[in-house]
């Protein structure tokens, strides 16, 4: 499906700007059944994939089966051990951790980046490169490192924190038009992450923006209570005429 789950909130990465409690809140919220409920809702609403760290792989597979469906899991990997865990846990794909990939690209460390990529590729799973900066994608391409798919931060600047003089922790894509233009030159599928800008952008607007700019799959960080409304909103973006017909009835 075009809509996937992102895994930041489940790992406690809320990107809550100066709210010092938000990361802990997310970690606590996603215990005691909330994450399980999120996966069951997602499966029943037709969301078929998740891009996240390895931690939740067994739980996601179990809850998807309990809901009578499947959830393809693409594991964010920082080490070869992460990749082996993904393969053993029946993940469908692996990709390099965005923050780490950006760091290695910024240093110009082709050897270390290629070693990690090759370790992921050795699993036999579809292998992606994750990044928060499009310059990392350019770096990989210029050095012949071409994955099966890209996982790249992408969002609009249509939220207050994007224009603040003090740079907040919920902005990754400062030149979205440039990112979209470059990614349209690539033949590989593109999965966008960070589309909600840490909760600064509504899911419908985030999906519509990504869809209009050529993103293949939009991975949004959603909690259980936002699944149904978001899926309905995505359907209205993808099938506006059907939405109009329903309104006429």
XYZ file of C-alpha atoms in Angstrom:
249
model
C 0.000 0.000 0.000
C 1.033 3.622 -0.483
C 0.658 4.332 3.244
C 2.998 2.659 5.732
C 3.759 3.043 9.413
C 6.892 4.787 10.618
C 8.460 3.628 13.861
C 9.761 6.767 15.574
C 6.963 7.165 18.121
C 7.140 3.524 19.170
C 10.856 3.956 19.905
C 10.192 7.095 21.944
C 11.452 9.577 19.353
C 8.706 12.191 19.584
C 10.698 15.137 18.147
C 8.662 17.334 20.495
C 10.779 20.475 20.109
C 11.334 21.824 23.670
C 8.861 19.492 25.385
C 11.251 17.581 27.620
C 8.703 14.911 28.566
C 7.485 13.901 25.106
C 9.988 11.116 24.414
C 9.279 9.413 27.729
C 5.552 9.864 27.203
C 5.751 8.040 23.870
C 7.761 5.196 25.357
C 5.246 4.816 28.182
C 2.188 5.179 25.950
C 3.364 2.449 23.599
C 3.413 -0.139 26.375
C 0.540 -1.952 27.992
C -1.263 -2.746 24.772
C -1.190 0.517 22.810
C 1.343 -0.621 20.209
C -0.408 -3.950 19.829
C -3.664 -2.086 19.243
C -1.986 0.185 16.685
C -0.783 -2.781 14.639
C -4.156 -4.519 14.743
C -5.959 -1.339 13.635
C -3.416 -0.796 10.855
C -3.758 -4.308 9.486
C -7.549 -4.185 9.543
C -7.490 -0.824 7.767
C -5.209 -2.098 5.006
C -1.826 -0.694 6.047
C 0.573 -3.439 5.066
C 4.084 -2.307 5.993
C 6.187 -0.640 8.676
C 9.643 0.977 8.620
C 11.162 0.788 12.090
C 13.994 -0.389 14.325
C 14.338 -4.105 14.975
C 12.948 -3.968 18.540
C 9.319 -4.424 17.576
C 9.709 -7.015 14.832
C 8.435 -10.069 16.788
C 5.531 -8.144 18.315
C 4.424 -6.656 14.987
C 4.475 -10.032 13.248
C 2.483 -11.603 16.079
C -0.137 -8.856 16.272
C -0.578 -8.717 12.502
C -1.289 -12.459 12.502
C -3.701 -12.026 15.421
C -5.565 -9.457 13.329
C -5.884 -11.971 10.511
C -3.372 -10.330 8.199
C 0.276 -9.584 7.572
C 2.593 -6.630 8.096
C 5.743 -6.350 5.988
C 8.557 -5.163 8.232
C 11.498 -3.133 6.908
C 14.207 -2.926 9.550
C 16.258 0.180 10.208
C 19.787 -1.232 10.658
C 22.843 0.351 12.251
C 24.951 -2.827 12.345
C 25.345 -6.179 10.558
C 23.846 -7.753 13.693
C 20.665 -5.756 13.142
C 20.463 -7.143 9.628
C 20.914 -10.732 10.793
C 18.205 -10.192 13.408
C 15.929 -8.909 10.649
C 16.506 -11.967 8.493
C 16.033 -14.392 11.390
C 12.839 -12.567 12.368
C 11.338 -12.911 8.876
C 11.523 -9.225 7.989
C 10.801 -8.330 4.380
C 13.546 -5.739 4.007
C 16.401 -3.845 5.592
C 17.814 -0.341 5.192
C 20.690 1.631 6.641
C 19.891 3.820 9.639
C 19.298 7.352 8.320
C 21.260 9.239 10.990
C 24.252 6.920 10.674
C 24.192 7.015 6.884
C 24.167 10.826 6.942
C 27.091 10.836 9.358
C 29.205 8.513 7.219
C 28.368 10.435 4.045
C 29.262 13.740 5.683
C 32.643 12.292 6.664
C 33.125 10.945 3.153
C 33.611 7.460 4.604
C 32.678 5.387 1.572
C 34.379 2.273 2.923
C 32.355 2.138 6.160
C 29.100 2.920 4.396
C 29.695 0.310 1.730
C 30.627 -2.278 4.375
C 27.341 -1.703 6.180
C 25.358 -1.757 2.951
C 27.035 -4.985 1.825
C 26.254 -6.601 5.187
C 22.599 -5.738 4.730
C 22.634 -6.936 1.131
C 24.117 -10.269 2.234
C 20.856 -11.118 4.020
C 19.186 -11.575 0.644
C 16.416 -9.178 1.687
C 15.511 -6.108 -0.341
C 18.023 -3.508 0.780
C 17.572 0.235 1.099
C 19.592 3.257 2.064
C 18.118 5.539 4.705
C 18.911 9.247 4.976
C 17.607 12.460 6.451
C 19.548 14.607 3.972
C 19.264 14.360 0.196
C 23.002 15.084 -0.036
C 23.505 11.593 1.358
C 21.562 10.158 -1.557
C 23.737 12.132 -3.965
C 26.859 10.892 -2.176
C 25.747 7.263 -2.496
C 24.887 7.639 -6.174
C 28.201 9.333 -6.975
C 30.027 6.438 -5.315
C 28.074 3.710 -7.088
C 26.063 2.647 -4.045
C 22.598 2.085 -5.510
C 20.023 0.375 -3.277
C 16.754 -1.343 -4.097
C 14.934 1.633 -2.553
C 15.598 4.886 -0.691
C 14.204 5.877 2.709
C 14.437 9.659 2.925
C 13.074 12.412 5.177
C 10.595 14.579 3.288
C 8.003 17.089 4.419
C 6.651 20.509 3.562
C 7.567 23.692 5.439
C 3.937 24.494 6.180
C 4.128 24.484 9.982
C 5.288 27.108 12.508
C 8.516 25.503 13.733
C 9.870 25.320 10.177
C 10.283 29.098 10.038
C 11.615 29.731 13.545
C 15.036 31.324 13.848
C 16.029 28.696 16.420
C 16.275 25.361 14.638
C 13.947 22.836 16.239
C 14.347 19.051 16.305
C 11.357 18.514 14.037
C 12.756 19.842 10.796
C 14.726 17.611 8.437
C 13.804 18.788 4.962
C 14.669 22.464 4.593
C 14.538 22.480 0.770
C 11.688 20.105 -0.108
C 11.305 21.312 -3.710
C 14.975 20.558 -4.361
C 14.649 17.124 -2.762
C 11.596 16.265 -4.849
C 13.249 17.442 -8.064
C 16.341 15.324 -7.458
C 14.438 12.208 -6.402
C 12.407 12.355 -9.607
C 15.671 11.693 -11.456
C 16.133 8.394 -9.614
C 14.587 5.157 -10.900
C 14.526 3.428 -7.516
C 11.389 3.571 -5.331
C 11.401 6.247 -2.654
C 9.917 5.831 0.830
C 9.425 9.102 2.704
C 9.786 9.379 6.478
C 9.380 12.261 8.982
C 6.429 13.528 6.913
C 4.480 14.758 9.935
C 7.425 16.890 11.086
C 7.096 15.691 14.653
C 3.352 16.318 14.707
C 3.545 19.753 13.112
C 1.681 18.643 9.967
C -1.650 16.846 9.717
C -1.467 13.320 8.232
C -3.759 14.156 5.296
C -1.652 17.172 4.313
C 1.578 15.205 4.778
C 0.414 12.349 2.564
C -0.990 14.672 -0.101
C 2.281 16.606 -0.263
C 4.384 13.458 -0.573
C 2.026 11.962 -3.136
C 2.106 15.116 -5.266
C 5.899 15.072 -5.238
C 6.454 11.538 -6.487
C 6.985 9.581 -3.279
C 6.358 5.846 -3.770
C 5.435 4.937 -0.187
C 4.662 7.383 2.634
C 5.645 6.108 6.090
C 3.845 8.149 8.753
C 4.334 7.926 12.509
C 0.814 7.116 13.694
C -0.658 6.123 17.042
C -3.624 3.808 17.446
C -6.306 6.500 17.616
C -5.162 8.135 14.361
C -5.160 5.050 12.148
C -8.771 5.001 10.957
C -9.065 8.724 10.234
C -5.702 8.777 8.461
C -6.588 5.841 6.209
C -9.875 7.550 5.306
C -8.000 10.779 4.568
C -5.454 8.966 2.401
C -8.256 7.319 0.428
C -9.805 10.741 -0.161
C -6.463 11.982 -1.529
C -5.975 8.982 -3.799
C -9.624 8.644 -4.881
C -11.163 12.127 -4.745
C -13.973 11.311 -7.206
C -15.170 8.420 -5.051
C -15.150 10.779 -2.078
C -17.287 13.278 -4.016
C -19.814 10.571 -4.937
C -20.137 9.548 -1.293
C -20.787 13.179 -0.347
C -23.608 13.399 -2.921
C -25.476 10.393 -1.482
